[in-house]
Short mmCIF file of N, CA and C in Angstrom, two decimals:
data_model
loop_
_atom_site.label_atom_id
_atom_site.label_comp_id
_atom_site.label_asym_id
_atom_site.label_seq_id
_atom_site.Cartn_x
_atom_site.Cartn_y
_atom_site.Cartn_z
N UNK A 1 15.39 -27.78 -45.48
CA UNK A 1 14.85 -28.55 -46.58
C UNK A 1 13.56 -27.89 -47.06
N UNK A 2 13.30 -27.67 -48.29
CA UNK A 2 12.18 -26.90 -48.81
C UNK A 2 11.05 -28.56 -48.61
N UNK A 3 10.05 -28.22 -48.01
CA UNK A 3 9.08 -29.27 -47.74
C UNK A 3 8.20 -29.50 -48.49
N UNK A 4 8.35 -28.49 -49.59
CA UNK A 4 7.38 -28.81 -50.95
C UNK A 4 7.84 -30.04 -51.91
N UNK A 5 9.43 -30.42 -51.76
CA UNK A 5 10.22 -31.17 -51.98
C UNK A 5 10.16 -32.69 -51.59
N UNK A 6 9.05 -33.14 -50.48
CA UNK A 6 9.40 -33.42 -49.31
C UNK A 6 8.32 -34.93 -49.90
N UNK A 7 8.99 -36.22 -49.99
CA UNK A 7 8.02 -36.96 -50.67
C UNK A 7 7.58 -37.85 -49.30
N UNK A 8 5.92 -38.10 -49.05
CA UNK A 8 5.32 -39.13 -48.27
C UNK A 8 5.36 -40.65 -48.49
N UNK A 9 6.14 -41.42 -47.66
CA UNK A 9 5.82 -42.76 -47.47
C UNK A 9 4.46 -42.84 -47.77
N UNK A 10 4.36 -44.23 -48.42
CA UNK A 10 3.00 -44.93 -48.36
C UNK A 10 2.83 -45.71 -46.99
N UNK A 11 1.51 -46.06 -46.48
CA UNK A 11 1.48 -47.03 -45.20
C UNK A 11 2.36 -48.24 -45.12
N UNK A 12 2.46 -48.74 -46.91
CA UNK A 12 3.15 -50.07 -47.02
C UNK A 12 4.58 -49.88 -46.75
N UNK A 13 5.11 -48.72 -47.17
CA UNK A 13 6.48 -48.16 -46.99
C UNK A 13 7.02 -47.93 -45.92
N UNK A 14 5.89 -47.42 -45.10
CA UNK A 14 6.01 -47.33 -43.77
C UNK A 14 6.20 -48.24 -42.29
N UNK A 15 4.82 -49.13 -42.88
CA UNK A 15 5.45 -50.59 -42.10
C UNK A 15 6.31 -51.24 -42.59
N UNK A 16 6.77 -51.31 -43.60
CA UNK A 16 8.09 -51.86 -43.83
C UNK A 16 9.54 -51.46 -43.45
N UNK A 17 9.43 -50.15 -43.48
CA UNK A 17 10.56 -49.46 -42.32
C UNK A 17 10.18 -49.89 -41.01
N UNK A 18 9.09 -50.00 -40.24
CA UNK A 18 9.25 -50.19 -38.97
C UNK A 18 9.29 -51.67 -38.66
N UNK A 19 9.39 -52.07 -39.78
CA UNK A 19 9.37 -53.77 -39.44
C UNK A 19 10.94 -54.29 -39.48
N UNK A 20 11.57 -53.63 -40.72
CA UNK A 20 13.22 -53.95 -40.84
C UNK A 20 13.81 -53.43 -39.50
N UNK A 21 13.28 -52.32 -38.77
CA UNK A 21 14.23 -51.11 -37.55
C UNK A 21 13.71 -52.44 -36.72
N UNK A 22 12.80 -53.18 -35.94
CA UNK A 22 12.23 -54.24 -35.34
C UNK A 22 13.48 -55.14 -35.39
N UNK A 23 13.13 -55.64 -36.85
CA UNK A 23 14.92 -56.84 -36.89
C UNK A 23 15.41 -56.47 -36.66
N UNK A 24 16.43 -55.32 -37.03
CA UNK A 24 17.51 -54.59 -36.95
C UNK A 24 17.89 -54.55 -35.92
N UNK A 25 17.02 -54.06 -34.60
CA UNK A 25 17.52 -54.03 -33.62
C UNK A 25 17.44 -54.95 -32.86
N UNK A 26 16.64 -56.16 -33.10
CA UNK A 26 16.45 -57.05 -32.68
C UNK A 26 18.05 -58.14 -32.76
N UNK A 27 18.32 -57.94 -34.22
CA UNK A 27 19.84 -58.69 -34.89
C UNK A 27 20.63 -58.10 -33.67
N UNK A 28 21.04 -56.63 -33.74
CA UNK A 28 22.01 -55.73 -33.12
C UNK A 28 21.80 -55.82 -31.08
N UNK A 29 20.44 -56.58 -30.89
CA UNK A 29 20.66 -56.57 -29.47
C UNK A 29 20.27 -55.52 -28.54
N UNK A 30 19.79 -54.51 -29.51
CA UNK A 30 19.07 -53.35 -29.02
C UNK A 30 18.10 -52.74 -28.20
N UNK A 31 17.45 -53.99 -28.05
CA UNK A 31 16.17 -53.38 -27.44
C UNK A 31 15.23 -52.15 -28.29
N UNK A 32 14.43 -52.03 -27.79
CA UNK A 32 13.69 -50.87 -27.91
C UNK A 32 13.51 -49.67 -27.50
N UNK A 33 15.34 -49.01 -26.59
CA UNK A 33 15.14 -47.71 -26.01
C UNK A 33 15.95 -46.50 -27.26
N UNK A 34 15.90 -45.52 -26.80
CA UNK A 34 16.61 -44.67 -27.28
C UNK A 34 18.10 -44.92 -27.54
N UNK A 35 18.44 -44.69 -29.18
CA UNK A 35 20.06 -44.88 -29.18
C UNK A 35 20.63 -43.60 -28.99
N UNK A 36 20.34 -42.55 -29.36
CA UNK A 36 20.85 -41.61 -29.26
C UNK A 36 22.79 -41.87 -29.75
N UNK A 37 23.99 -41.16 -28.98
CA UNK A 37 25.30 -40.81 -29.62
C UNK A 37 25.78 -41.94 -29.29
N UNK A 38 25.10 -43.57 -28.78
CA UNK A 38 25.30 -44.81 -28.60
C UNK A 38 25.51 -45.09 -30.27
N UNK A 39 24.89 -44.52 -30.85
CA UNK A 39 24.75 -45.08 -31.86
C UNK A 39 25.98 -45.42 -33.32
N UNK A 40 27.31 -44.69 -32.44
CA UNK A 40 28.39 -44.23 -33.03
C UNK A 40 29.11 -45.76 -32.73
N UNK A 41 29.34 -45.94 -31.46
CA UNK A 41 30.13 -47.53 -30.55
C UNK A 41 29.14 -48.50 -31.20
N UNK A 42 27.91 -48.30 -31.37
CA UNK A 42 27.09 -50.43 -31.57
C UNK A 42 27.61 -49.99 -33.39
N UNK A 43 27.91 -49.09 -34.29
CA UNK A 43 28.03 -49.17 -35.19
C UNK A 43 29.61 -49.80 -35.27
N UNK A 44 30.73 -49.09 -34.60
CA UNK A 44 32.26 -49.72 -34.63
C UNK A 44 32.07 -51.38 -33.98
N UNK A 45 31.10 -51.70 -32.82
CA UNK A 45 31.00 -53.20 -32.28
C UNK A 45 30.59 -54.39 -33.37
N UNK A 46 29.85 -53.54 -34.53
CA UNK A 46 29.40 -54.62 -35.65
C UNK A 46 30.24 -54.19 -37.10
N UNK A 47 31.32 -54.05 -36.72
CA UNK A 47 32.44 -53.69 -37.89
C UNK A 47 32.26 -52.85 -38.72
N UNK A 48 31.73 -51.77 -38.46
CA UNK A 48 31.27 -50.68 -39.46
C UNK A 48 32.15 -49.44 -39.10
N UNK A 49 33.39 -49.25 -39.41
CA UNK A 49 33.91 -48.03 -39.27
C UNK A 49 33.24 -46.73 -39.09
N UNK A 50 33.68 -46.00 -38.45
CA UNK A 50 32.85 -43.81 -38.34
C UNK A 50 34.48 -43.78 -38.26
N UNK A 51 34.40 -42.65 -39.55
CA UNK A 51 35.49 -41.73 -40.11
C UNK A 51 34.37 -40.22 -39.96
N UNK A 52 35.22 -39.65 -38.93
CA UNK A 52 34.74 -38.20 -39.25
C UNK A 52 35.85 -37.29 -39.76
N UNK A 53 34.35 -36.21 -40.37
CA UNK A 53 35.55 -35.32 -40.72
C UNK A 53 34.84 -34.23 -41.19
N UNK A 54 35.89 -32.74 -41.14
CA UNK A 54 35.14 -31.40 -41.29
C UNK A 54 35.34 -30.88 -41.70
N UNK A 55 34.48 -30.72 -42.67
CA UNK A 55 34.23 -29.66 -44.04
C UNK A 55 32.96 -28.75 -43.96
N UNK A 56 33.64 -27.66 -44.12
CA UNK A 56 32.46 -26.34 -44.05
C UNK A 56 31.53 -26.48 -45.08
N UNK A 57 30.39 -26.26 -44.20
CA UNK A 57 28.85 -25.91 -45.14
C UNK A 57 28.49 -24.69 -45.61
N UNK A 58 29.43 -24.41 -46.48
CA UNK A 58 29.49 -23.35 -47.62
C UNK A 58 28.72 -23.53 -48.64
N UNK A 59 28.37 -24.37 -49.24
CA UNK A 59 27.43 -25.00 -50.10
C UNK A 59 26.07 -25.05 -49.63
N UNK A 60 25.25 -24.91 -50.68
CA UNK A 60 23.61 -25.79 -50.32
C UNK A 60 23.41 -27.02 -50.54
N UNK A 61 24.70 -27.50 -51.53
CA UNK A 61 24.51 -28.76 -51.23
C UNK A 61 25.72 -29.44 -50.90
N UNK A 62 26.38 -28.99 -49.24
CA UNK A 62 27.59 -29.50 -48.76
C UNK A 62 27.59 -30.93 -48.73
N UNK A 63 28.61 -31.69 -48.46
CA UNK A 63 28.59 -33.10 -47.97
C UNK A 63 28.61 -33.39 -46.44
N UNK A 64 27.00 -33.79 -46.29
CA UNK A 64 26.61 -34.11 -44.79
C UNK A 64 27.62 -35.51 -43.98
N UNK A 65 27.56 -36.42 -45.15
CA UNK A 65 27.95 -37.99 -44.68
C UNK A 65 28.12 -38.49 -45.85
N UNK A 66 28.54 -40.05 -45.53
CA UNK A 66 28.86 -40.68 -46.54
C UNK A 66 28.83 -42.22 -45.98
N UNK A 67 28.63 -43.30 -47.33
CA UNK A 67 28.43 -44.45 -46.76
C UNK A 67 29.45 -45.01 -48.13
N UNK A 68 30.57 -45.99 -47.78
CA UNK A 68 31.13 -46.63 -48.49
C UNK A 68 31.54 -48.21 -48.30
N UNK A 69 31.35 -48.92 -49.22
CA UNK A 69 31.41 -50.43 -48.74
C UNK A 69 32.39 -50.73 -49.87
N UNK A 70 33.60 -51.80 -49.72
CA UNK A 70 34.60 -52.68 -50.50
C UNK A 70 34.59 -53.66 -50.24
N UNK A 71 34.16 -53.99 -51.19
CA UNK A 71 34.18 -55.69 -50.85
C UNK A 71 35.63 -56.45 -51.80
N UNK A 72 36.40 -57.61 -51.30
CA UNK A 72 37.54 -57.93 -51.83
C UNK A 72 36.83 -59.65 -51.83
N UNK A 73 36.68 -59.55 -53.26
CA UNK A 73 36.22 -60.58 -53.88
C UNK A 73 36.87 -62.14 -53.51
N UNK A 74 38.16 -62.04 -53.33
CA UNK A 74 39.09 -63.13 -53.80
C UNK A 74 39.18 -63.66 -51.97
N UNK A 75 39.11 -62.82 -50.98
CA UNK A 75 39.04 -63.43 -49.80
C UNK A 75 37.47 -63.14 -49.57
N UNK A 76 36.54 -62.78 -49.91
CA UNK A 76 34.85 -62.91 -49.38
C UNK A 76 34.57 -61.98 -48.42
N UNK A 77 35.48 -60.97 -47.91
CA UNK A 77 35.33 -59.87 -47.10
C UNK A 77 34.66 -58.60 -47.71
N UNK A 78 34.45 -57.76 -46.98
CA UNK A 78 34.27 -56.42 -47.19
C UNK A 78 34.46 -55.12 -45.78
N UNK A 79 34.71 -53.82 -46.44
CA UNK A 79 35.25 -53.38 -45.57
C UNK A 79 33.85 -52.35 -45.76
N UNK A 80 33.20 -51.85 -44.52
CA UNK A 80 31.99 -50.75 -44.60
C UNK A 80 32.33 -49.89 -43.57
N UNK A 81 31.84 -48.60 -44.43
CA UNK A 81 32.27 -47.17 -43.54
C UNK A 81 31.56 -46.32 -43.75
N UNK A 82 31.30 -45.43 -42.96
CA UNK A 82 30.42 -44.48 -42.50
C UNK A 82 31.25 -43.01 -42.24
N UNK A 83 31.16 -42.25 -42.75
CA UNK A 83 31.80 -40.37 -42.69
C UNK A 83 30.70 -39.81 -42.43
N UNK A 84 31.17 -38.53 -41.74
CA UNK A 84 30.53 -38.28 -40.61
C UNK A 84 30.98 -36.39 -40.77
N UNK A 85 30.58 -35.70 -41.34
CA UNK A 85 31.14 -34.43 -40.96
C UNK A 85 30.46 -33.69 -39.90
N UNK A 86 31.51 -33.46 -39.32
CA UNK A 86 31.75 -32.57 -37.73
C UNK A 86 31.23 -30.95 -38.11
N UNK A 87 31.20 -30.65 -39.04
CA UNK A 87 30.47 -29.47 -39.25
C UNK A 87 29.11 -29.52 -39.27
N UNK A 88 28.34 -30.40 -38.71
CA UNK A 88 26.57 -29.92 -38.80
C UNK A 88 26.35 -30.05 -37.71
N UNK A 89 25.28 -29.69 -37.14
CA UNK A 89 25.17 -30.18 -35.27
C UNK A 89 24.97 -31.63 -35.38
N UNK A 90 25.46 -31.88 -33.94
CA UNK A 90 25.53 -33.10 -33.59
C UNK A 90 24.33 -34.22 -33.51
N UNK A 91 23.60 -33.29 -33.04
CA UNK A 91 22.31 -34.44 -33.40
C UNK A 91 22.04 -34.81 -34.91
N UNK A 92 22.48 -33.65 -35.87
CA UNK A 92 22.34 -34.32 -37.10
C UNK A 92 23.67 -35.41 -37.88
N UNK A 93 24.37 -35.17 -37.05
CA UNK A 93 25.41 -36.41 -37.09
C UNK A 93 24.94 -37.79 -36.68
N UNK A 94 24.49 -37.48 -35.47
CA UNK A 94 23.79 -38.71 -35.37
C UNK A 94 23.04 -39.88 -36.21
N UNK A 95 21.70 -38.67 -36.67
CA UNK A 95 20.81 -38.90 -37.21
C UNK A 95 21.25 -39.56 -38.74
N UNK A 96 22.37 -38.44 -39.26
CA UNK A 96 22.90 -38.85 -40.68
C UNK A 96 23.83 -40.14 -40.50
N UNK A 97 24.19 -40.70 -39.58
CA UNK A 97 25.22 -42.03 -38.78
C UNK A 97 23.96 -43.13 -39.49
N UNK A 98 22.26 -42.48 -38.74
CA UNK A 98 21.73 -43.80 -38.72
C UNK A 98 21.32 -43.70 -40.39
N UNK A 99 20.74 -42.83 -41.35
CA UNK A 99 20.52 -42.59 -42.62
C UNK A 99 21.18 -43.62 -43.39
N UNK A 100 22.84 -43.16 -43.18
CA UNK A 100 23.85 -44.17 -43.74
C UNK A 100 23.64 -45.51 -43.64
N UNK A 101 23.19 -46.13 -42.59
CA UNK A 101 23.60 -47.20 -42.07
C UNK A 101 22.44 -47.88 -42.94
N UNK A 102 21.12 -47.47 -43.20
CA UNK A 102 19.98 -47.69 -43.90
C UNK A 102 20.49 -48.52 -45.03
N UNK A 103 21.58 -47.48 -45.41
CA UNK A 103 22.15 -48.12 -47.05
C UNK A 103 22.91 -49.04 -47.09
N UNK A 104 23.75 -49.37 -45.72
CA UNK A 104 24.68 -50.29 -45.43
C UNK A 104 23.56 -51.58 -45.41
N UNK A 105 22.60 -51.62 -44.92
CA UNK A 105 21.50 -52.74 -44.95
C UNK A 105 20.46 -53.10 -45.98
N UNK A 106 20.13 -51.93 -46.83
CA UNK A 106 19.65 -52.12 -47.88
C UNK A 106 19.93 -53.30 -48.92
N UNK A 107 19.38 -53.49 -49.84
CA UNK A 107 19.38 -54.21 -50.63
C UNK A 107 20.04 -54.14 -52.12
N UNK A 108 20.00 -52.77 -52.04
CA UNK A 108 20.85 -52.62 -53.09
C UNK A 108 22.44 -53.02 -53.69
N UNK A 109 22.86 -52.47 -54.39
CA UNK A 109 24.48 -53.21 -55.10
C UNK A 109 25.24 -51.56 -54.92
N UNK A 110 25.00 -50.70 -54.57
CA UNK A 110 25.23 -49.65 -54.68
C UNK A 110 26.32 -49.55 -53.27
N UNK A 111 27.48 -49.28 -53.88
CA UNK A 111 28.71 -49.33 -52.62
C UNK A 111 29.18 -47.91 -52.31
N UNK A 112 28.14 -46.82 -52.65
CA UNK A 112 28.91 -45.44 -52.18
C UNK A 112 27.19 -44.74 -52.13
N UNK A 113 27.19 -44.45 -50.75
CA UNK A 113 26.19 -42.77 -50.81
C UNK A 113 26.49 -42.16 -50.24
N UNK A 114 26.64 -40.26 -50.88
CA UNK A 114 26.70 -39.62 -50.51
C UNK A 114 25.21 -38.67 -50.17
N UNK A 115 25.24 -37.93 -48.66
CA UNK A 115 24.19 -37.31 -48.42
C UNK A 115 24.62 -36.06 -48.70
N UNK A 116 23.64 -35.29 -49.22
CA UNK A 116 24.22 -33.61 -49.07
C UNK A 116 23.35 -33.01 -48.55
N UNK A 117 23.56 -31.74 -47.56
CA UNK A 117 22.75 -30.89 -47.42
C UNK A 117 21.68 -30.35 -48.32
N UNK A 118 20.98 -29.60 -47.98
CA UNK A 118 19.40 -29.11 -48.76
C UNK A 118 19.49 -30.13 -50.04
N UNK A 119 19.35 -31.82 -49.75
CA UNK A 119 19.16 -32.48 -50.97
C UNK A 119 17.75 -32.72 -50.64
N UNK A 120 16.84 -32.56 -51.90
CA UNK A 120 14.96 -32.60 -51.36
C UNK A 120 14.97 -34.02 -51.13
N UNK A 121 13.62 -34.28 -50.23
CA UNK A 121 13.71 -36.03 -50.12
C UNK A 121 12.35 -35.70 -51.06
N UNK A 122 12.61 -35.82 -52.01
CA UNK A 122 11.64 -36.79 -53.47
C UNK A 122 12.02 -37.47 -53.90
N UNK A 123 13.14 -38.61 -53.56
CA UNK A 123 13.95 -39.31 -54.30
C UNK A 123 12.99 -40.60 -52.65
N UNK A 124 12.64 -41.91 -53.35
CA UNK A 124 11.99 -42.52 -52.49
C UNK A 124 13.08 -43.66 -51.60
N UNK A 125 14.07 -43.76 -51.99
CA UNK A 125 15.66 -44.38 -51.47
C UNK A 125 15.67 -43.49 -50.26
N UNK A 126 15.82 -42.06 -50.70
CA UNK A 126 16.49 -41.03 -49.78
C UNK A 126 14.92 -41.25 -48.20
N UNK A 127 14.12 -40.92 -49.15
CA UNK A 127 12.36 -41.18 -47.77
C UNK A 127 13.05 -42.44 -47.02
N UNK A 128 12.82 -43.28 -47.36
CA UNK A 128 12.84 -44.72 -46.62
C UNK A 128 14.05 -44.40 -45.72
N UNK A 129 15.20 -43.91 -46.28
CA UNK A 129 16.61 -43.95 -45.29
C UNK A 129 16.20 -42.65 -44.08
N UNK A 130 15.57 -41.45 -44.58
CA UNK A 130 15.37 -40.75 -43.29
C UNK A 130 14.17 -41.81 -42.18
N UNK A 131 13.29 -42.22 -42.81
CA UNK A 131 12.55 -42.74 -42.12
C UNK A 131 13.03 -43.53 -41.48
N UNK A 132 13.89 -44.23 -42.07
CA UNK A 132 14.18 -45.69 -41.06
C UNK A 132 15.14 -44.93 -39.85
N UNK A 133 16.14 -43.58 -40.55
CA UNK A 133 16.70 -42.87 -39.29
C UNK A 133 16.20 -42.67 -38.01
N UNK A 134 15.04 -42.24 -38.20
CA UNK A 134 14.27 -41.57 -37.11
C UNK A 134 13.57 -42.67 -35.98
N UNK A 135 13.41 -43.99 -37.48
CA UNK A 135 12.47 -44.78 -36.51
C UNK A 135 13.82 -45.35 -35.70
N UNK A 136 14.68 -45.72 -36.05
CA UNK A 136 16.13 -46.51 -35.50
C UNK A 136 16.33 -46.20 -34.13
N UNK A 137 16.52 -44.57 -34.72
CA UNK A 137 17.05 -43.57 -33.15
C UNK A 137 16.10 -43.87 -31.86
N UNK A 138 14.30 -43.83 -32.45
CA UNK A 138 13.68 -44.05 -31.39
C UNK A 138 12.36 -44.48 -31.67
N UNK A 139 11.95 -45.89 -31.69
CA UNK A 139 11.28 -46.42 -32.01
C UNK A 139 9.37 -45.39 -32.47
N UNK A 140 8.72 -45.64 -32.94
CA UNK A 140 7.56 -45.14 -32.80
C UNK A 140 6.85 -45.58 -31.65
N UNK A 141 6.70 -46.97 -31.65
CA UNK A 141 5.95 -47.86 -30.42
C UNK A 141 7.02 -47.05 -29.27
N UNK A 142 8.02 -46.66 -29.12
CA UNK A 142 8.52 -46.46 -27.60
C UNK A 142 7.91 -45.11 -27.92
N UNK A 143 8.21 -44.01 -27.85
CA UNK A 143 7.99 -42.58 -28.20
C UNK A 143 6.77 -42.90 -28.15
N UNK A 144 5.53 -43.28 -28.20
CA UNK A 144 4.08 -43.21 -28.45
C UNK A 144 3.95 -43.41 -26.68
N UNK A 145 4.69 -44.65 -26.13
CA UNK A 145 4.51 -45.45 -24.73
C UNK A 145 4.89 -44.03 -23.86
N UNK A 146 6.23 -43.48 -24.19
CA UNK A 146 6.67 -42.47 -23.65
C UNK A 146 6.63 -40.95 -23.13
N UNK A 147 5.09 -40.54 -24.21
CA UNK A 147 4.90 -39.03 -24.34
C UNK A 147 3.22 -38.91 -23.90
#
């Protein structure tokens, strides 16, 4: 990622990511340790499908992941899913698992994101979803207790 690209949370932005990852995991039962490749099973346990799949990063701007939600109006359901390509390392599978999931919780009306490789984070949607990634995977308050 070119880091000149690279847009800063505000403090307010910031506690507000670490306050939703708080619920979040609080809703999900989580605790406060490391999720690490857990993070694949508590996503299928709360009905969120992982479809992987592998497509070469031939591109600069390949397709990392993907987040898609259907909702079927007439019975009040919806179906949410998460893609996952097996071509980036695994920790960034991970990481792009929790990105997605950001959007699955968000607030928005928006029922499809796609992530791509070398996409700059100056887009402040895209900040908040890495951020909340990182904080998800491993809390700040734990990692601070921990190092």
């Amino acid at each position: 990622m070119d880091m000149h690209n690279k847009l800063t949370l505000n403090p307010k932005d910031e506690l507000a990511i670490v306050e939703l990852v708080k619920e979040e995991r609080r809703r999900l039962d989580l605790g406060m340790g490391p999720l690490g490749e857990r993070i694949f099973s508590i996503f299928r346990e709360h009905h969120i499908q992982i479809l992987f799949f592998a497509m070469k990063m031939e591109r600069k701007d390949s397709l990392e992941a993907l987040y898609l939600e259907k909702s079927y109006p007439k019975s009040g359901k919806r179906s949410c899913y998460i893609a996952i390509n097996t071509s980036v390392p695994y920790d960034l599978q991970i990481f792009n698992a929790c990105h997605e999931y950001y959007h699955h919780i968000d607030e928005l009306d928006d029922n499809i994101h796609l992530k791509r490789s070398g996409q700059p984070d100056d887009n402040i949607l895209q900040a908040k979803a890495n951020r909340f990634a990182a904080e998800f995977l491993i809390p700040t308050e734990t990692l601070e207790t921990q190092v």
